């Protein structure tokens, strides 16, 4: 399994850390355009990718790409945005509010409302981008961004086609633990989240959960992690595709909203064509299957699995990425 990537962001003027990333804008090829826009009083940092020979006088389908939990636009979201632009789509990948290079304090708030608004906000911006046909707008959500994409698509009918990759239901996992491993501590953790909010209000001191010291990671410590998602995630985020703006930590008080939320709630409101993709070996696959089963409101839905891929491998392994991109092109080509 190849892990070749831009491990050092200084090697790329746009900070991109994925294999095959754009290093300069060349006439006649896919170009990247760093942009900022306002969303609910915050300045959002995003990258727009335009197809080869992009012409503002033409009309292009567009795709919004939502990044994973802890991720930023320069990682897997950027990879898929670039690959879709190579196929003729105008795409956008933005850092979530309170995260990455986007504004918002305290840092690393991770609440479903904001993450869903981020997706609506990308749709707002790209719909008026020169050359974009706003009536041919699709969305792709990756990992945690996939769960929030499902939530956004329930009400945002500007999205004519909805796709997820390695969908991660953040509410379910924060509440029940990964693979339902923390069912016996739900009330205890809710109390900790409530106490953290009280401390924020009374003292201004912010508590964080999920803090990982990437510099302290060793091969031995990583090898002891029992689940593929978190073991391979430490390598991806901490080593091969590391980015200074990416962090697993989030405000502990966010758990008050996260633990009472679920991507599957009211999922039948999605009536747009739905494509849910994952690796057949992903230990997170149960979340995609749960949501897919409950998505009864659409007449056109498909579960697409790539044999042999784990969750994190869908982010970068070329042979797997190729298969997912080809499937997305077929899907968006049919419905956009």
Short mmCIF file of C-alpha atoms in Angstrom, two decimals:
data_model
loop_
_atom_site.label_atom_id
_atom_site.label_comp_id
_atom_site.label_asym_id
_atom_site.label_seq_id
_atom_site.Cartn_x
_atom_site.Cartn_y
_atom_site.Cartn_z
CA UNK A 1 0.00 0.00 0.00
CA UNK A 2 1.59 3.25 -1.12
CA UNK A 3 1.65 6.15 1.33
CA UNK A 4 3.47 8.60 -0.95
CA UNK A 5 2.27 12.16 -0.31
CA UNK A 6 3.37 15.73 0.26
CA UNK A 7 4.36 15.24 3.89
CA UNK A 8 5.68 18.82 4.14
CA UNK A 9 3.22 21.61 3.36
CA UNK A 10 6.12 23.95 2.61
CA UNK A 11 6.64 21.99 -0.61
CA UNK A 12 3.27 23.14 -1.90
CA UNK A 13 2.34 26.84 -2.21
CA UNK A 14 -1.32 25.98 -1.53
CA UNK A 15 -0.55 23.81 1.49
CA UNK A 16 -1.93 20.70 -0.23
CA UNK A 17 -0.69 17.39 1.18
CA UNK A 18 -2.21 14.78 -1.11
CA UNK A 19 -0.48 12.89 -3.90
CA UNK A 20 -0.74 14.59 -7.30
CA UNK A 21 -1.73 17.93 -5.77
CA UNK A 22 -1.57 21.12 -7.85
CA UNK A 23 1.70 22.99 -7.30
CA UNK A 24 1.08 25.81 -9.77
CA UNK A 25 -1.79 27.05 -11.89
CA UNK A 26 -1.06 26.23 -15.51
CA UNK A 27 -3.11 27.59 -18.40
CA UNK A 28 -5.27 24.86 -19.92
CA UNK A 29 -5.14 22.61 -16.85
CA UNK A 30 -7.14 22.26 -13.63
CA UNK A 31 -6.52 25.33 -11.48
CA UNK A 32 -7.00 26.03 -7.77
CA UNK A 33 -8.36 29.32 -6.45
CA UNK A 34 -8.08 30.09 -2.71
CA UNK A 35 -11.13 32.14 -1.70
CA UNK A 36 -12.77 33.60 1.39
CA UNK A 37 -16.41 34.36 2.04
CA UNK A 38 -18.63 35.31 4.96
CA UNK A 39 -20.86 32.81 6.70
CA UNK A 40 -22.81 33.83 9.78
CA UNK A 41 -20.27 36.54 10.57
CA UNK A 42 -17.22 34.32 10.13
CA UNK A 43 -14.65 34.42 7.31
CA UNK A 44 -14.49 30.99 5.73
CA UNK A 45 -11.34 29.75 3.96
CA UNK A 46 -11.96 27.58 0.90
CA UNK A 47 -10.40 26.34 -2.30
CA UNK A 48 -12.27 26.34 -5.61
CA UNK A 49 -11.05 24.01 -8.34
CA UNK A 50 -11.86 24.80 -11.97
CA UNK A 51 -11.62 22.37 -14.92
CA UNK A 52 -9.03 22.47 -17.68
CA UNK A 53 -9.73 25.25 -20.21
CA UNK A 54 -12.25 26.76 -17.79
CA UNK A 55 -14.30 29.49 -19.46
CA UNK A 56 -16.55 31.79 -17.43
CA UNK A 57 -18.85 32.08 -20.44
CA UNK A 58 -19.63 28.37 -20.32
CA UNK A 59 -21.81 26.52 -17.78
CA UNK A 60 -20.40 23.77 -15.57
CA UNK A 61 -21.90 21.38 -13.03
CA UNK A 62 -20.51 21.92 -9.54
CA UNK A 63 -19.83 19.77 -6.49
CA UNK A 64 -19.47 20.81 -2.85
CA UNK A 65 -16.99 18.64 -0.89
CA UNK A 66 -17.18 18.39 2.93
CA UNK A 67 -14.06 17.27 4.79
CA UNK A 68 -13.74 14.64 7.55
CA UNK A 69 -13.78 15.31 11.29
CA UNK A 70 -10.37 16.64 12.24
CA UNK A 71 -9.48 17.16 8.61
CA UNK A 72 -8.95 20.24 6.48
CA UNK A 73 -9.53 21.15 2.85
CA UNK A 74 -5.91 20.45 1.89
CA UNK A 75 -6.22 16.70 2.57
CA UNK A 76 -8.70 14.14 1.19
CA UNK A 77 -11.42 16.73 0.47
CA UNK A 78 -8.98 18.54 -1.80
CA UNK A 79 -7.96 15.33 -3.51
CA UNK A 80 -11.52 14.44 -4.48
CA UNK A 81 -12.29 18.07 -5.39
CA UNK A 82 -9.28 18.11 -7.73
CA UNK A 83 -10.12 14.76 -9.27
CA UNK A 84 -13.71 15.85 -9.96
CA UNK A 85 -12.44 19.09 -11.49
CA UNK A 86 -10.33 16.96 -13.83
CA UNK A 87 -13.63 15.47 -15.02
CA UNK A 88 -15.18 18.85 -15.77
CA UNK A 89 -16.81 19.91 -12.50
CA UNK A 90 -16.25 23.16 -10.64
CA UNK A 91 -15.66 22.08 -7.05
CA UNK A 92 -15.24 23.68 -3.64
CA UNK A 93 -13.69 22.41 -0.42
CA UNK A 94 -13.84 24.66 2.65
CA UNK A 95 -12.52 24.47 6.18
CA UNK A 96 -15.34 24.13 8.68
CA UNK A 97 -16.26 27.13 10.82
CA UNK A 98 -14.10 27.30 13.96
CA UNK A 99 -11.63 24.92 12.32
CA UNK A 100 -8.65 24.96 9.95
CA UNK A 101 -8.02 28.38 8.38
CA UNK A 102 -11.63 29.52 8.87
CA UNK A 103 -12.56 31.98 11.60
CA UNK A 104 -14.40 31.23 14.83
CA UNK A 105 -13.60 31.22 18.54
CA UNK A 106 -13.15 29.24 20.63
CA UNK A 107 -11.16 27.11 18.23
CA UNK A 108 -12.27 23.64 17.22
CA UNK A 109 -15.91 23.90 18.18
CA UNK A 110 -17.48 20.86 16.52
CA UNK A 111 -21.25 21.15 16.56
CA UNK A 112 -23.64 19.60 14.01
CA UNK A 113 -25.45 22.87 13.39
CA UNK A 114 -22.25 24.66 12.36
CA UNK A 115 -20.94 21.75 10.28
CA UNK A 116 -24.27 21.57 8.45
CA UNK A 117 -24.28 25.33 7.91
CA UNK A 118 -20.79 25.03 6.42
CA UNK A 119 -22.23 22.82 3.68
CA UNK A 120 -25.11 25.20 3.03
CA UNK A 121 -22.54 28.00 2.93
CA UNK A 122 -20.40 26.26 0.32
CA UNK A 123 -23.55 25.86 -1.77
CA UNK A 124 -24.30 29.57 -1.35
CA UNK A 125 -20.85 30.56 -2.57
CA UNK A 126 -20.34 28.15 -5.44
CA UNK A 127 -23.85 28.69 -6.83
CA UNK A 128 -22.90 32.24 -7.81
CA UNK A 129 -19.35 31.43 -8.93
CA UNK A 130 -18.66 32.42 -12.55
CA UNK A 131 -19.51 29.62 -14.96
CA UNK A 132 -21.41 27.47 -12.47
CA UNK A 133 -24.83 26.13 -13.42
CA UNK A 134 -26.59 26.39 -10.05
CA UNK A 135 -29.24 23.95 -11.24
CA UNK A 136 -26.58 21.23 -11.56
CA UNK A 137 -25.19 21.20 -8.03
CA UNK A 138 -24.03 18.05 -6.27
CA UNK A 139 -22.47 17.35 -2.88
CA UNK A 140 -19.89 14.87 -1.58
CA UNK A 141 -19.33 14.35 2.13
CA UNK A 142 -16.33 12.40 3.41
CA UNK A 143 -16.21 10.67 6.82
CA UNK A 144 -17.75 13.10 9.36
CA UNK A 145 -18.48 15.43 6.46
CA UNK A 146 -20.58 12.59 5.06
CA UNK A 147 -22.87 12.53 8.09
CA UNK A 148 -23.27 16.29 7.95
CA UNK A 149 -23.87 16.11 4.20
CA UNK A 150 -26.80 13.77 4.81
CA UNK A 151 -28.14 16.28 7.31
CA UNK A 152 -27.73 19.21 4.93
CA UNK A 153 -29.35 17.38 2.03
CA UNK A 154 -32.52 16.69 4.04
CA UNK A 155 -33.54 20.32 3.60
CA UNK A 156 -31.22 21.77 0.94
CA UNK A 157 -32.86 20.86 -2.35
CA UNK A 158 -30.30 22.87 -4.29
CA UNK A 159 -28.34 19.62 -4.14
CA UNK A 160 -29.58 17.53 -7.03
CA UNK A 161 -27.34 14.55 -6.24
CA UNK A 162 -25.98 13.49 -2.83
CA UNK A 163 -22.92 11.28 -2.26
CA UNK A 164 -20.96 10.14 0.77
CA UNK A 165 -17.61 8.39 1.14
CA UNK A 166 -16.78 6.41 4.29
CA UNK A 167 -19.64 8.14 6.10
CA UNK A 168 -19.08 8.68 9.83
CA UNK A 169 -22.13 9.41 11.98
CA UNK A 170 -20.51 11.76 14.49
CA UNK A 171 -23.51 11.85 16.83
CA UNK A 172 -23.78 8.08 17.05
CA UNK A 173 -20.06 7.65 17.75
CA UNK A 174 -19.76 10.49 20.27
CA UNK A 175 -22.82 9.10 22.07
CA UNK A 176 -22.28 5.33 21.89
CA UNK A 177 -18.55 5.12 21.27
CA UNK A 178 -16.95 3.72 18.13
CA UNK A 179 -18.54 0.39 17.31
CA UNK A 180 -20.83 0.94 20.33
CA UNK A 181 -17.96 0.56 22.78
CA UNK A 182 -19.05 3.19 25.34
CA UNK A 183 -22.73 2.53 25.89
CA UNK A 184 -22.28 2.29 29.67
CA UNK A 185 -20.77 5.78 30.07
CA UNK A 186 -23.20 7.96 28.13
CA UNK A 187 -24.63 9.84 31.11
CA UNK A 188 -21.19 10.30 32.65
CA UNK A 189 -19.86 11.85 29.45
CA UNK A 190 -22.89 14.09 29.08
CA UNK A 191 -22.22 15.36 32.61
CA UNK A 192 -18.58 16.06 31.66
CA UNK A 193 -19.75 18.03 28.62
CA UNK A 194 -22.20 20.03 30.74
CA UNK A 195 -19.51 20.76 33.29
CA UNK A 196 -17.18 21.90 30.51
CA UNK A 197 -19.78 24.36 29.27
CA UNK A 198 -20.29 25.68 32.78
CA UNK A 199 -16.54 26.22 33.10
CA UNK A 200 -16.46 28.07 29.78
CA UNK A 201 -19.20 30.42 30.95
CA UNK A 202 -17.88 31.01 34.46
CA UNK A 203 -14.13 31.15 33.85
CA UNK A 204 -13.56 31.35 30.09
CA UNK A 205 -11.41 28.22 30.29
CA UNK A 206 -11.97 25.87 27.35
CA UNK A 207 -11.75 22.10 27.82
CA UNK A 208 -10.88 19.87 24.88
CA UNK A 209 -11.47 16.22 24.06
CA UNK A 210 -9.65 14.10 21.49
CA UNK A 211 -6.27 15.75 22.02
CA UNK A 212 -3.55 13.80 20.21
CA UNK A 213 0.13 14.70 20.27
CA UNK A 214 1.13 13.69 16.75
CA UNK A 215 4.80 14.30 17.57
CA UNK A 216 4.64 11.66 20.29
CA UNK A 217 3.24 8.98 17.99
CA UNK A 218 5.48 5.95 17.51
CA UNK A 219 5.03 2.96 15.27
CA UNK A 220 4.72 0.82 18.38
CA UNK A 221 1.99 2.96 19.95
CA UNK A 222 0.07 3.12 16.67
CA UNK A 223 0.27 -0.64 16.19
CA UNK A 224 -1.52 -1.19 19.51
CA UNK A 225 -4.67 0.64 18.36
CA UNK A 226 -7.28 -2.07 17.81
CA UNK A 227 -9.51 -0.47 15.16
CA UNK A 228 -8.42 0.10 11.57
CA UNK A 229 -10.00 3.56 11.40
CA UNK A 230 -8.10 5.01 14.33
CA UNK A 231 -4.86 3.08 13.76
CA UNK A 232 -4.60 4.07 10.10
CA UNK A 233 -6.00 7.51 10.89
CA UNK A 234 -3.04 8.21 13.17
CA UNK A 235 -0.70 7.44 10.29
CA UNK A 236 -2.68 9.50 7.75
CA UNK A 237 -3.26 12.57 9.93
CA UNK A 238 -0.11 12.32 12.04
CA UNK A 239 2.46 11.33 9.46
CA UNK A 240 1.85 10.79 5.73
CA UNK A 241 -0.78 13.51 5.16
CA UNK A 242 -0.15 15.72 8.15
CA UNK A 243 -1.27 19.34 8.00
CA UNK A 244 -0.69 21.97 10.70
CA UNK A 245 -4.35 23.03 10.66
CA UNK A 246 -5.70 19.50 11.14
CA UNK A 247 -6.38 18.28 14.68
CA UNK A 248 -8.53 15.62 16.29
CA UNK A 249 -9.34 17.82 19.28
CA UNK A 250 -12.70 19.51 19.78
CA UNK A 251 -14.29 21.45 22.61
CA UNK A 252 -15.67 19.07 25.22
CA UNK A 253 -18.81 21.20 25.48
CA UNK A 254 -19.56 20.35 21.83
CA UNK A 255 -20.56 16.91 23.09
CA UNK A 256 -23.77 18.38 24.48
CA UNK A 257 -24.97 18.85 20.90
CA UNK A 258 -23.05 15.98 19.30
CA UNK A 259 -24.34 13.30 21.66
CA UNK A 260 -27.97 14.29 21.15
CA UNK A 261 -27.70 14.40 17.34
CA UNK A 262 -27.78 11.64 14.76
CA UNK A 263 -27.27 11.74 10.98
CA UNK A 264 -30.06 9.19 10.56
CA UNK A 265 -32.76 11.32 12.16
CA UNK A 266 -35.33 12.33 9.51
CA UNK A 267 -33.06 10.91 6.79
CA UNK A 268 -36.17 9.96 4.84
CA UNK A 269 -36.42 13.66 3.94
CA UNK A 270 -33.65 13.07 1.41
CA UNK A 271 -35.55 12.59 -1.85
CA UNK A 272 -32.59 13.34 -4.14
CA UNK A 273 -30.56 10.54 -5.76
CA UNK A 274 -28.24 9.15 -3.10
CA UNK A 275 -24.92 7.33 -3.50
CA UNK A 276 -23.20 5.98 -0.39
CA UNK A 277 -19.68 4.64 -0.91
CA UNK A 278 -17.26 2.85 1.38
CA UNK A 279 -14.53 0.23 1.55
CA UNK A 280 -15.66 -3.34 2.09
CA UNK A 281 -13.10 -3.82 4.89
CA UNK A 282 -13.85 -0.56 6.73
CA UNK A 283 -14.75 -1.15 10.37
CA UNK A 284 -16.86 2.02 10.04
CA UNK A 285 -19.00 0.42 7.33
CA UNK A 286 -21.82 -0.23 9.78
CA UNK A 287 -22.64 3.49 9.84
CA UNK A 288 -23.03 3.70 6.06
CA UNK A 289 -25.25 0.62 6.05
CA UNK A 290 -27.43 1.93 8.90
CA UNK A 291 -28.03 5.25 7.17
CA UNK A 292 -28.55 3.67 3.76
CA UNK A 293 -31.25 1.38 5.13
CA UNK A 294 -33.15 4.27 6.70
CA UNK A 295 -32.92 6.52 3.61
CA UNK A 296 -36.34 5.49 2.31
CA UNK A 297 -37.40 8.83 0.85
CA UNK A 298 -35.43 8.59 -2.38
CA UNK A 299 -36.32 6.45 -5.37
CA UNK A 300 -32.71 6.35 -6.50
CA UNK A 301 -30.15 5.14 -3.99
CA UNK A 302 -27.09 2.94 -4.32
CA UNK A 303 -24.58 1.42 -1.92
CA UNK A 304 -21.19 1.14 -3.64
CA UNK A 305 -18.37 -0.80 -1.96
CA UNK A 306 -14.79 -1.13 -3.14
CA UNK A 307 -13.47 -4.55 -2.26
CA UNK A 308 -10.54 -4.66 0.14
CA UNK A 309 -10.47 -0.98 1.16
CA UNK A 310 -10.49 0.18 4.77
CA UNK A 311 -11.89 3.56 5.85
CA UNK A 312 -8.65 5.56 5.68
CA UNK A 313 -7.46 3.81 2.53
CA UNK A 314 -10.40 5.36 0.66
CA UNK A 315 -8.70 8.72 1.30
CA UNK A 316 -5.52 8.19 -0.69
CA UNK A 317 -4.75 4.73 -2.12
CA UNK A 318 -4.71 5.39 -5.89
CA UNK A 319 -6.45 2.20 -7.03
CA UNK A 320 -9.29 2.78 -4.58
CA UNK A 321 -9.58 6.51 -5.23
CA UNK A 322 -9.79 5.81 -8.97
CA UNK A 323 -12.74 3.48 -8.46
CA UNK A 324 -14.62 5.92 -6.25
CA UNK A 325 -13.97 8.85 -8.61
CA UNK A 326 -15.17 6.82 -11.59
CA UNK A 327 -18.33 5.94 -9.68
CA UNK A 328 -18.90 9.58 -8.73
CA UNK A 329 -18.48 10.64 -12.34
CA UNK A 330 -21.07 8.09 -13.40
CA UNK A 331 -23.44 9.19 -10.62
CA UNK A 332 -23.12 12.95 -11.10
CA UNK A 333 -23.14 12.49 -14.87
CA UNK A 334 -26.52 10.83 -14.62
CA UNK A 335 -28.19 13.24 -12.19
CA UNK A 336 -26.54 16.65 -12.71
#
